[in-house]
PDB file of C-alpha atoms and ligand atoms in Angstrom:
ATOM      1  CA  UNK A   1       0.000   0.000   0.000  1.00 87.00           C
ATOM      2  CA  UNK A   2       1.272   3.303  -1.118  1.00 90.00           C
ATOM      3  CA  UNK A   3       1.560   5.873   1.352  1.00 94.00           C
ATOM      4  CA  UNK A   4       1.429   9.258   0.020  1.00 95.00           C
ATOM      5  CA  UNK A   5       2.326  12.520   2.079  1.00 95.00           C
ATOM      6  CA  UNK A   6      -0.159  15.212   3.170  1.00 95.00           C
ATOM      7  CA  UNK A   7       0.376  17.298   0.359  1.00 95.00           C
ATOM      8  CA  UNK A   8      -0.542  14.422  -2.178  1.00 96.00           C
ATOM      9  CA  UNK A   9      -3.050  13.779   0.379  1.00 96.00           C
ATOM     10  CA  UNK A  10      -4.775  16.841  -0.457  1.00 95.00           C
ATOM     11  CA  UNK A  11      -4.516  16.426  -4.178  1.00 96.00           C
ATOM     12  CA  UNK A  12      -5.943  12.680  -3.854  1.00 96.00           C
ATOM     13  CA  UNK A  13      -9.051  14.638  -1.943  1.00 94.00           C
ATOM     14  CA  UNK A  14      -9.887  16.839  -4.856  1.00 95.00           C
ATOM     15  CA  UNK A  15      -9.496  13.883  -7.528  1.00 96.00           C
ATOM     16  CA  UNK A  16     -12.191  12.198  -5.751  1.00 97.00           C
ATOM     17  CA  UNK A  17     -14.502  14.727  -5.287  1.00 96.00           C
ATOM     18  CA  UNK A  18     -13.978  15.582  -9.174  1.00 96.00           C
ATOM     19  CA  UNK A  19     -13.666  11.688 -10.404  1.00 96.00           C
ATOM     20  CA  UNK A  20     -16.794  10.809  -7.769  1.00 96.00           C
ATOM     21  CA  UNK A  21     -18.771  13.988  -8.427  1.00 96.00           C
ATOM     22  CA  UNK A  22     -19.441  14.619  -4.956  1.00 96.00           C
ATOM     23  CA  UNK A  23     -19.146  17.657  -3.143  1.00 96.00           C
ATOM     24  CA  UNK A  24     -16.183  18.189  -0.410  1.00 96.00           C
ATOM     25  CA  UNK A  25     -18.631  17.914   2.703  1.00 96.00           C
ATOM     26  CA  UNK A  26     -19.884  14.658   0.915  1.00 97.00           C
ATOM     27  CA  UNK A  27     -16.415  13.266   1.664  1.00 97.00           C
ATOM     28  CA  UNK A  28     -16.110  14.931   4.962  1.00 98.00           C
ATOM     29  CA  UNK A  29     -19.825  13.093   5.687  1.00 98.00           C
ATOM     30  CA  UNK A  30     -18.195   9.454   4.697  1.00 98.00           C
ATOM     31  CA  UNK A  31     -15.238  10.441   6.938  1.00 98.00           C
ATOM     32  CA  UNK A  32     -17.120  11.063  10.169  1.00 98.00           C
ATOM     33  CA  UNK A  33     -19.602   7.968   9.147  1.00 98.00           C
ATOM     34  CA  UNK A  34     -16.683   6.100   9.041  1.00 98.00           C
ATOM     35  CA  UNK A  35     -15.506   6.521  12.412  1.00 98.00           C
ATOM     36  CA  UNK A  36     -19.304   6.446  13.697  1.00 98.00           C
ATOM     37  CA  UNK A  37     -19.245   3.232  12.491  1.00 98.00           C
ATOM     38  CA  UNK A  38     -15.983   1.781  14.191  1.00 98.00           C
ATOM     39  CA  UNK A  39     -16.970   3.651  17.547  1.00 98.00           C
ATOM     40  CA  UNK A  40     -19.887   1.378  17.273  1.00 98.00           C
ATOM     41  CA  UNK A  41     -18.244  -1.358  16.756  1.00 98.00           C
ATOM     42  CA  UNK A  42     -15.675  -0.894  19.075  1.00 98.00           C
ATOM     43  CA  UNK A  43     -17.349   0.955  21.865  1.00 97.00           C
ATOM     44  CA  UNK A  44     -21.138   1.285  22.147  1.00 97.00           C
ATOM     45  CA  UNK A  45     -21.652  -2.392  21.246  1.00 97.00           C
ATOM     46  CA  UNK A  46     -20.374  -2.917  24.584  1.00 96.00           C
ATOM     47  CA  UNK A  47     -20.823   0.031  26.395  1.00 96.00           C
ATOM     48  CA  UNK A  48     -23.935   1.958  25.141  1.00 95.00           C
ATOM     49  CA  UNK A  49     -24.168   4.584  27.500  1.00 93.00           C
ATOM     50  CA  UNK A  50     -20.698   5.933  27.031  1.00 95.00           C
ATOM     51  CA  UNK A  51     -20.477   9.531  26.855  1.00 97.00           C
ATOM     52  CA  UNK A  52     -18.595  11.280  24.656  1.00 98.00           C
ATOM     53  CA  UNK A  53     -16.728  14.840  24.083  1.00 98.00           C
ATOM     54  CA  UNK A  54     -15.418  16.215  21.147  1.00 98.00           C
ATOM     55  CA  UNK A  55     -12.776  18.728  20.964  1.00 98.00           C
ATOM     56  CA  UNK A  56     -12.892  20.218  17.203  1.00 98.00           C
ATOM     57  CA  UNK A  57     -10.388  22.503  15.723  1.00 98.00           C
ATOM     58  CA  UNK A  58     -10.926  25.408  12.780  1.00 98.00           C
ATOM     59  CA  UNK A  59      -9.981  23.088   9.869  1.00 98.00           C
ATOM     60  CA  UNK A  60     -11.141  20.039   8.365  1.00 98.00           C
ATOM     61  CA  UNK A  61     -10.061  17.567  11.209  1.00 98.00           C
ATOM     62  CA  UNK A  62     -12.441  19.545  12.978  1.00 98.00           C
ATOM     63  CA  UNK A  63     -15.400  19.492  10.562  1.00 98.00           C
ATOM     64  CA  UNK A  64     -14.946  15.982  10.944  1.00 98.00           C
ATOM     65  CA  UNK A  65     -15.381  15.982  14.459  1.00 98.00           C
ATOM     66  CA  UNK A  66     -18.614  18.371  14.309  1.00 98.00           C
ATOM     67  CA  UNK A  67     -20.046  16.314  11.646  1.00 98.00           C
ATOM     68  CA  UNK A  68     -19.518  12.727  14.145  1.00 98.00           C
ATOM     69  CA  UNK A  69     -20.913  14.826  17.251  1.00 98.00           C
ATOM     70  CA  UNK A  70     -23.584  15.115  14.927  1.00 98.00           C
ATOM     71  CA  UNK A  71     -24.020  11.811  14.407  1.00 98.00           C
ATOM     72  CA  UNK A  72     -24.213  10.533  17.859  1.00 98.00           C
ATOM     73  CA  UNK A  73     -26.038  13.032  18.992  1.00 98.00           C
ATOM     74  CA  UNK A  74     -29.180  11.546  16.430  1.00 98.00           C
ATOM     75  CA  UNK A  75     -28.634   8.055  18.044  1.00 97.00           C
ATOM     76  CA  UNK A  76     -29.394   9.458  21.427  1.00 97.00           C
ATOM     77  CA  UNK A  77     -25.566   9.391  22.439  1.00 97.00           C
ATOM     78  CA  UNK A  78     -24.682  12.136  25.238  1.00 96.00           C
ATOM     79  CA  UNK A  79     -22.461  14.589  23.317  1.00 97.00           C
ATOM     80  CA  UNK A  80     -20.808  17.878  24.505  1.00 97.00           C
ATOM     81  CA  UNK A  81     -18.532  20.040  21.908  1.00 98.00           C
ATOM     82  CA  UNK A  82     -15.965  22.209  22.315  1.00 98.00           C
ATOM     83  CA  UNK A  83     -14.660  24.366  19.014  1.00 98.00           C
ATOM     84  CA  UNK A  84     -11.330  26.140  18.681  1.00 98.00           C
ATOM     85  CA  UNK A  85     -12.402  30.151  18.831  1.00 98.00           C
ATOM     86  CA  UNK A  86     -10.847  31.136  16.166  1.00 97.00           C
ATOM     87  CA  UNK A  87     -11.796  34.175  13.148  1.00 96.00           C
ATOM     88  CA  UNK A  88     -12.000  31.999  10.305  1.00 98.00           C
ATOM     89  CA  UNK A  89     -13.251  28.087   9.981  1.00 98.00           C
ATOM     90  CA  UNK A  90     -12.957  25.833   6.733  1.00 98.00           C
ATOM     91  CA  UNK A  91     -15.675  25.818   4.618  1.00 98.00           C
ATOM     92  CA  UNK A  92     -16.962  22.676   5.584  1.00 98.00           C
ATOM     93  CA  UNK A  93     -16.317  23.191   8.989  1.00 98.00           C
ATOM     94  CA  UNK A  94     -18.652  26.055   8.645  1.00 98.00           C
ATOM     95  CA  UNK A  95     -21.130  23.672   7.191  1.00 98.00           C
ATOM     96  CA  UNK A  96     -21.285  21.487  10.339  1.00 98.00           C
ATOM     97  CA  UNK A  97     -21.198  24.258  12.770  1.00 98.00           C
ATOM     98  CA  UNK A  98     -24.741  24.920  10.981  1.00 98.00           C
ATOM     99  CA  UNK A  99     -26.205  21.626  10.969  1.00 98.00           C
ATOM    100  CA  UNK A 100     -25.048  21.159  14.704  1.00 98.00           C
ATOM    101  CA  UNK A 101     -26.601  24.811  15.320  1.00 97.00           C
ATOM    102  CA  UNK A 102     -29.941  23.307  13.044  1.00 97.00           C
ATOM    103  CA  UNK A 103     -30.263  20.639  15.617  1.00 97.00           C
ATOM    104  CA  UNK A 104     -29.853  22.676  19.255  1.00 96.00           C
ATOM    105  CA  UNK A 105     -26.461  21.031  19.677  1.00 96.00           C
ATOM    106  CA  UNK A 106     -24.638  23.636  21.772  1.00 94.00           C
ATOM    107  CA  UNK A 107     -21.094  24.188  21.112  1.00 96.00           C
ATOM    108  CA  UNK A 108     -18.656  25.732  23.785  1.00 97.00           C
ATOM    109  CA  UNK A 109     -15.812  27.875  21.761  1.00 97.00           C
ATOM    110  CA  UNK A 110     -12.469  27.661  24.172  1.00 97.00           C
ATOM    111  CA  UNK A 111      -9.407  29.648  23.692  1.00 97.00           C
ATOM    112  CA  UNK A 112      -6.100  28.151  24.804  1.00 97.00           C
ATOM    113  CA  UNK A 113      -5.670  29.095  27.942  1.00 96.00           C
ATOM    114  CA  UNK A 114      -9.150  28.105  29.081  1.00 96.00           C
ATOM    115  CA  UNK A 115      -9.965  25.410  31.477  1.00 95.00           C
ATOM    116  CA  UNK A 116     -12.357  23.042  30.028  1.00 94.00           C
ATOM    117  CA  UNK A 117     -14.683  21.632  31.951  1.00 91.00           C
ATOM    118  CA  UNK A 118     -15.931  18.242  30.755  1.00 91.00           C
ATOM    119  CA  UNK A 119     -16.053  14.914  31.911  1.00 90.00           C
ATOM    120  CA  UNK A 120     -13.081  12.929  32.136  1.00 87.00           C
ATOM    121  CA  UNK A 121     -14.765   9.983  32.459  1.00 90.00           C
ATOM    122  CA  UNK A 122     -16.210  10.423  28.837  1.00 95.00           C
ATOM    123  CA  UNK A 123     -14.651   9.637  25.977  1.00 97.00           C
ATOM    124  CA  UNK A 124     -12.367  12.126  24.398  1.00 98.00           C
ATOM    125  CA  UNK A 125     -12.725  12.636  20.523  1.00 98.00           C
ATOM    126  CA  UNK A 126      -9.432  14.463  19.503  1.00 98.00           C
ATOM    127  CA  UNK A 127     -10.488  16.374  16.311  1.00 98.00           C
ATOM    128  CA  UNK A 128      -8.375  19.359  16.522  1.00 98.00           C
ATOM    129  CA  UNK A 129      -5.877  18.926  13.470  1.00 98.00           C
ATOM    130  CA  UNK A 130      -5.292  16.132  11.219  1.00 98.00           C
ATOM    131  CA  UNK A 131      -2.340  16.077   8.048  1.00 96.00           C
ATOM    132  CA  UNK A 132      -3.401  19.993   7.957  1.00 96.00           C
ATOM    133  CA  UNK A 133      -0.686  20.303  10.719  1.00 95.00           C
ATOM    134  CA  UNK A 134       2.460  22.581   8.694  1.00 91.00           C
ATOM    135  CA  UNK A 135       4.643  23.023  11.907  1.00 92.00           C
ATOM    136  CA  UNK A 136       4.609  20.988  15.397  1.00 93.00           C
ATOM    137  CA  UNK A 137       2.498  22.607  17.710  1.00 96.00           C
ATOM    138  CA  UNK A 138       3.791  25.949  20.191  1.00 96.00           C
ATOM    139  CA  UNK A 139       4.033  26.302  23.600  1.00 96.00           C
ATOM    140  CA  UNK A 140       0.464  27.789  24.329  1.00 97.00           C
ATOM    141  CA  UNK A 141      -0.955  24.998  23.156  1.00 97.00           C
ATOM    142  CA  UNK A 142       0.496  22.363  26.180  1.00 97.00           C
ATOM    143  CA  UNK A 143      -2.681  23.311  28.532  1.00 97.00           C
ATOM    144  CA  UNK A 144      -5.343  22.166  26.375  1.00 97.00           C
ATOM    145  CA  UNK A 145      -2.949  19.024  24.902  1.00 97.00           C
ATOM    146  CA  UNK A 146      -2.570  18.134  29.054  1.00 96.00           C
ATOM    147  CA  UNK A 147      -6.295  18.259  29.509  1.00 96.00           C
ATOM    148  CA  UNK A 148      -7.051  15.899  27.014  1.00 97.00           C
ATOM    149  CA  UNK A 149      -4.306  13.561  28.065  1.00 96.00           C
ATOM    150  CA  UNK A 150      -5.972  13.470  31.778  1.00 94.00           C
ATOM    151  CA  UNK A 151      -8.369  11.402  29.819  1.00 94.00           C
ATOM    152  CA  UNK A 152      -8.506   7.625  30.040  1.00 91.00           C
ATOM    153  CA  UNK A 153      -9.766   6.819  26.845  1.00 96.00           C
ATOM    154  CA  UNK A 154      -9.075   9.442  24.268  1.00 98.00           C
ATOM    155  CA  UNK A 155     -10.002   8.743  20.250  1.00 98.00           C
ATOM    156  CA  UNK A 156      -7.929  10.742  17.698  1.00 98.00           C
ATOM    157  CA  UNK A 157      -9.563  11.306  14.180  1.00 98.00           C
ATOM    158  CA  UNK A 158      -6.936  11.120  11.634  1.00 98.00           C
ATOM    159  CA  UNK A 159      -3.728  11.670  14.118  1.00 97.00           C
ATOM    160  CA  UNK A 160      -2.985  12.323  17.587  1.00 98.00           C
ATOM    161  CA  UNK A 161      -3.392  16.280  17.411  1.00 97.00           C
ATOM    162  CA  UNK A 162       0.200  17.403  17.190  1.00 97.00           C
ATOM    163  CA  UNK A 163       1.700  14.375  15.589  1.00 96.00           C
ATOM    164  CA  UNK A 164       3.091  16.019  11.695  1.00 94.00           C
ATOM    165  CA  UNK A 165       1.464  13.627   9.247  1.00 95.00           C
ATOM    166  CA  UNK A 166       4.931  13.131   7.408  1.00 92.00           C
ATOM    167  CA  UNK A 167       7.347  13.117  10.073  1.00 84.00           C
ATOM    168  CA  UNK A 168       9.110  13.307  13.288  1.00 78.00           C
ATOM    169  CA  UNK A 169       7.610  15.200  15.887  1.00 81.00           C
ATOM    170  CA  UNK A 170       9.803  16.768  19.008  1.00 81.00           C
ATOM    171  CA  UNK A 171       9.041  15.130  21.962  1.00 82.00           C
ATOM    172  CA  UNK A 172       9.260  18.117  23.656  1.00 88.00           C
ATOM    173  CA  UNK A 173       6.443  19.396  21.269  1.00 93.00           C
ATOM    174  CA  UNK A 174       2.425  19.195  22.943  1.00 96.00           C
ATOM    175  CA  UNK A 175       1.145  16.298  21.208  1.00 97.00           C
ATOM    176  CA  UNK A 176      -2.455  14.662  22.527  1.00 97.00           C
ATOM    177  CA  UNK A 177      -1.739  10.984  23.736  1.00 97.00           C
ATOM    178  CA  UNK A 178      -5.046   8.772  22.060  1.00 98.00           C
ATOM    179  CA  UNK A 179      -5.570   5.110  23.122  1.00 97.00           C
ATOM    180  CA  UNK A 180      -7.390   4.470  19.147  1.00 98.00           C
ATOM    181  CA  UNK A 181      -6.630   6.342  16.211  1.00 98.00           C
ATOM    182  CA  UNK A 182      -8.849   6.298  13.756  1.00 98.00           C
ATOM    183  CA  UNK A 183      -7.107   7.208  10.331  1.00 98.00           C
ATOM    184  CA  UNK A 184      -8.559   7.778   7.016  1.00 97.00           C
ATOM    185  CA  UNK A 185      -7.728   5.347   3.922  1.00 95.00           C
ATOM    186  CA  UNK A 186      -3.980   4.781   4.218  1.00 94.00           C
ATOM    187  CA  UNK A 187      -2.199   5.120   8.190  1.00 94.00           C
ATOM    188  CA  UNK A 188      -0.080   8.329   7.261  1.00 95.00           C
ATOM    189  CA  UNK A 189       3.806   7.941   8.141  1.00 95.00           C
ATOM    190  CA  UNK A 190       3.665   9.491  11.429  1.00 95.00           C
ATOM    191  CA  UNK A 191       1.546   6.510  12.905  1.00 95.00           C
ATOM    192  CA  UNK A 192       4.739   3.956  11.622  1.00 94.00           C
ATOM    193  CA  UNK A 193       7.711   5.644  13.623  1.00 93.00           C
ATOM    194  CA  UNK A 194       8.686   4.271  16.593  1.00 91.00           C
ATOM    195  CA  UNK A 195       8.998   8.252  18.029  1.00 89.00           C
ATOM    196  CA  UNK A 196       5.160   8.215  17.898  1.00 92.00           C
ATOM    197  CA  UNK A 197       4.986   5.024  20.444  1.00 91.00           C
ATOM    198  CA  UNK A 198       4.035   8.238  23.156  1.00 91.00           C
ATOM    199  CA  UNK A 199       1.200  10.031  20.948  1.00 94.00           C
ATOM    200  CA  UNK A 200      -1.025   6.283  20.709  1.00 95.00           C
ATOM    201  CA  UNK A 201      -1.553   3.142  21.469  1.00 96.00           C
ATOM    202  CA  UNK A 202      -3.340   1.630  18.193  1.00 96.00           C
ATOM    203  CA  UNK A 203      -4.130   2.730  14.909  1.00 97.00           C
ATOM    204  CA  UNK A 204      -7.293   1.476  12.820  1.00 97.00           C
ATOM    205  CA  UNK A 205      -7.664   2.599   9.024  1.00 96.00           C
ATOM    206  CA  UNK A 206     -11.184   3.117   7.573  1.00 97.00           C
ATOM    207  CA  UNK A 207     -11.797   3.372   4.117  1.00 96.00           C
ATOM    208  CA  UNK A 208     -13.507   6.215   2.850  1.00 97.00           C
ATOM    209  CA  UNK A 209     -13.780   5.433  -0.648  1.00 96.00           C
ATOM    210  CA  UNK A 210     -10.386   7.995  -1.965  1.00 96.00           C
ATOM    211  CA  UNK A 211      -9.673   7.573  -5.631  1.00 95.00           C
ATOM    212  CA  UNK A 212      -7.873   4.024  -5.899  1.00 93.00           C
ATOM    213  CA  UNK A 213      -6.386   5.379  -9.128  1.00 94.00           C
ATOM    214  CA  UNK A 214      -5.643   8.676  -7.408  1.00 95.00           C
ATOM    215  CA  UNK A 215      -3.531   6.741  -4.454  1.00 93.00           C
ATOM    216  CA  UNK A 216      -1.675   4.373  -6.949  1.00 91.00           C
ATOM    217  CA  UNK A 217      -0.547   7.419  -9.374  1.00 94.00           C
ATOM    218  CA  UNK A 218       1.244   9.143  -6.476  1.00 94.00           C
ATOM    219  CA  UNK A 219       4.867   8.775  -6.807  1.00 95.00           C
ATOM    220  CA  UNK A 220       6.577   8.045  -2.926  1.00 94.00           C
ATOM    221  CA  UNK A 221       9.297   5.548  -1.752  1.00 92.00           C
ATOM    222  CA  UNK A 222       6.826   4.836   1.211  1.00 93.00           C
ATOM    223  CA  UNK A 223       5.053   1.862   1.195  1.00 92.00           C
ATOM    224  CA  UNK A 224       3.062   0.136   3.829  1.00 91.00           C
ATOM    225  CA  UNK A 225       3.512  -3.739   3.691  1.00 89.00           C
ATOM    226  CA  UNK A 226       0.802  -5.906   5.307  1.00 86.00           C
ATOM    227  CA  UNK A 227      -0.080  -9.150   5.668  1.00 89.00           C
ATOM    228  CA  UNK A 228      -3.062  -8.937   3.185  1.00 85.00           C
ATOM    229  CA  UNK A 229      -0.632  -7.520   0.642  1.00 85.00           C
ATOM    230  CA  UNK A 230       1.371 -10.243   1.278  1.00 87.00           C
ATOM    231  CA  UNK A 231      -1.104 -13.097   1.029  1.00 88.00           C
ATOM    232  CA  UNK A 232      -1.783 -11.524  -3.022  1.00 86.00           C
ATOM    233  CA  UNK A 233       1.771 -11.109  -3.592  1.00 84.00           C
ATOM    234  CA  UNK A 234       2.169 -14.990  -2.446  1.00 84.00           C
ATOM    235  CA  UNK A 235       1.680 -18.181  -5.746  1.00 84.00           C
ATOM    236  CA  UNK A 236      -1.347 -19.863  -4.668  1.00 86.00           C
ATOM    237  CA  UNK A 237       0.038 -23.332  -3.087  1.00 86.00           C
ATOM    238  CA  UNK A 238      -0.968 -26.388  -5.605  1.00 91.00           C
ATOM    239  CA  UNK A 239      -0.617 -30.056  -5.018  1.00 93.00           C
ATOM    240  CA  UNK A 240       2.772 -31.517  -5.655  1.00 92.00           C
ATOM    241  CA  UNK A 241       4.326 -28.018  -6.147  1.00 91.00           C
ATOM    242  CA  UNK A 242       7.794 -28.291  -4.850  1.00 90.00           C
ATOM    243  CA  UNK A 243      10.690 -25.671  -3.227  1.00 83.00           C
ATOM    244  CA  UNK A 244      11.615 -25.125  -7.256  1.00 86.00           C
ATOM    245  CA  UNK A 245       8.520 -24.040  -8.343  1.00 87.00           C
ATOM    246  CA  UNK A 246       8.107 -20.736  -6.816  1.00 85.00           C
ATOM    247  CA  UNK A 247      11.195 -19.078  -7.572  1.00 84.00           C
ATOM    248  CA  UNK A 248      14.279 -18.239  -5.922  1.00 86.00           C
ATOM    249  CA  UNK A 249      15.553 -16.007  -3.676  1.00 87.00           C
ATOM    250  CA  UNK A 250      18.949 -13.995  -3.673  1.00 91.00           C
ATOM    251  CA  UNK A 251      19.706 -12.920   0.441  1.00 92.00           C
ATOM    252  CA  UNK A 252      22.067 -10.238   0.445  1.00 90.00           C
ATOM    253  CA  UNK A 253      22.858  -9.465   3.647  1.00 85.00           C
ATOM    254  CA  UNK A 254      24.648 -11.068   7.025  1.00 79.00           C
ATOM    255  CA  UNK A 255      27.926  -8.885   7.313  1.00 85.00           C
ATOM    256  CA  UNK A 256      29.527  -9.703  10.937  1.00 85.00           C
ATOM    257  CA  UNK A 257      27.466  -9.560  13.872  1.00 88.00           C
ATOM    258  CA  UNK A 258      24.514  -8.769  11.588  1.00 87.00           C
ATOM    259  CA  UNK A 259      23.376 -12.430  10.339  1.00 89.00           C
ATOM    260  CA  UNK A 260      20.083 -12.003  12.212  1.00 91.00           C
ATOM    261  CA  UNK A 261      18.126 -10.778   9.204  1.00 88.00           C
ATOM    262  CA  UNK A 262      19.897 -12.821   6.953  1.00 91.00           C
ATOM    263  CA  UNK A 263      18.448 -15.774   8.808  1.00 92.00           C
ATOM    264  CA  UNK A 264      15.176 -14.628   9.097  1.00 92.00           C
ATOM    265  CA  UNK A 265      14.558 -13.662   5.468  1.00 89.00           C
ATOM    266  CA  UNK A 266      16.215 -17.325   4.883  1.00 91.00           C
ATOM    267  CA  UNK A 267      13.702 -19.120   7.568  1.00 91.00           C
ATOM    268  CA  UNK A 268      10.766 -17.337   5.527  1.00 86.00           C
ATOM    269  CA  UNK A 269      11.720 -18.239   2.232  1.00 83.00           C
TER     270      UNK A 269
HETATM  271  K1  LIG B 301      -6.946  14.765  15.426  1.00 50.83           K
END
């Protein structure tokens, strides 16, 4: 699986809403669905009275979060959202901030030094930035990252706030800490390096439905191997095949007191 960066992220976006003839909020609706549908899965099935609060930032990430606060709030879940305060909002963020406002769902608007005041026994939906991030995250922003980390269970959408879709992130940088991330369509490079181990526990990827042809044209030297990938890559195993029938293998590798994945790659084979 391909992984592209945020910028070919963004491109990918608008060659689905072009190729799919669907407006942007369309895909920002099969985002938050998306994650609706795993927090089902993997929370109300067994819990259904879990409450939940969403902290949404000024961009998309955000609108994503407005637009799943939504969502629970119309199966009767207990909802409270806070918004980032902030002069200007993404269009589509815009969009949900109207349908929540349609419905009588209130919305709190905190600045960053405000002390929020929400229940930290609910669970935390982190929807303040996503791959929108350009630079890691200043100072002022440690107070509200800290509150959401005194949370037990907190759910990023996308990426742990903080966390630079591409890249290495500082530790010293304020970065929310989220038990489940829930990323969109391919888990973005971030969510593979080991300096991320702090910023989550487990990542899940949901399809959304992004332009297959969109994701494959993208030219990277990041690729995401799995064992699915691996199962199609593998001959299909017939009767009285033999060790000469599926090819051979060339190991380079093993120089002094490295043989380790030398014998591993040899074991597999
Ligand atoms: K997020």
């Amino acid at each position: 699986m391909k992984i592209p960066s945020a910028q070919q992220l963004k491109s990918i976006d608008k060659q689905t809403i072009l190729k799919q003839g669907i407006a942007s909020f369309d895909l920002m609706e099969r985002a938050a669905r998306a994650v609706f549908e795993a927090i089902r899965e993997d929370i109300l099935s067994k819990a259904p009275a879990t409450s939940f609060t969403v902290i949404a930032g000024s961009g998309n990430n955000g609108g994503d979060g407005l637009a799943l606060a939504r969502m629970l709030f119309l199966s009767g879940i207990t909802v409270q959202v806070y918004l980032y305060k902030k002069e200007t909002y993404s269009a589509d963020n815009l969009y949900n901030q109207q349908k929540l406002a349609e419905l009588g769902i209130k919305m709190e608007y905190f600045d960053l030094s405000d002390q929020l005041s929400f229940d930290r026994n609910s669970v935390l939906v982190d929807a303040l930035f996503g791959f929108g991030l350009t630079h890691a995250l200043s100072e002022e922003w440690r107070g509200i990252t800290e509150q959401i980390n005194t949370c037990k269970n907190v759910i990023s959408v996308d990426l742990p706030s903080g966390l630079r879709a591409d890249g290495k992130t500082e530790k010293r940088n304020p970065v929310v800490r989220a038990q489940m991330v829930y990323t969109f369509q391919v888990p973005k490079v971030a969510l593979l390096l080991p300096q991320s181990a702090d910023s989550m526990e487990q990542f899940q990827v949901l399809d959304i439905g992004l332009d297959e042809e969109a994701v494959q044209e993208v030219e990277t030297d990041v690729y995401y191997y799995t064992l699915s990938d691996a199962k199609k890559d593998l001959k299909k195993r017939r009767k009285f095949d033999h060790k000469g029938t599926y090819g051979h293998a060339l190991i380079v590798g093993g120089s002094f007191g490295k043989i380790g994945a030398a014998m591993m790659s040899t074991k597999s084979a």
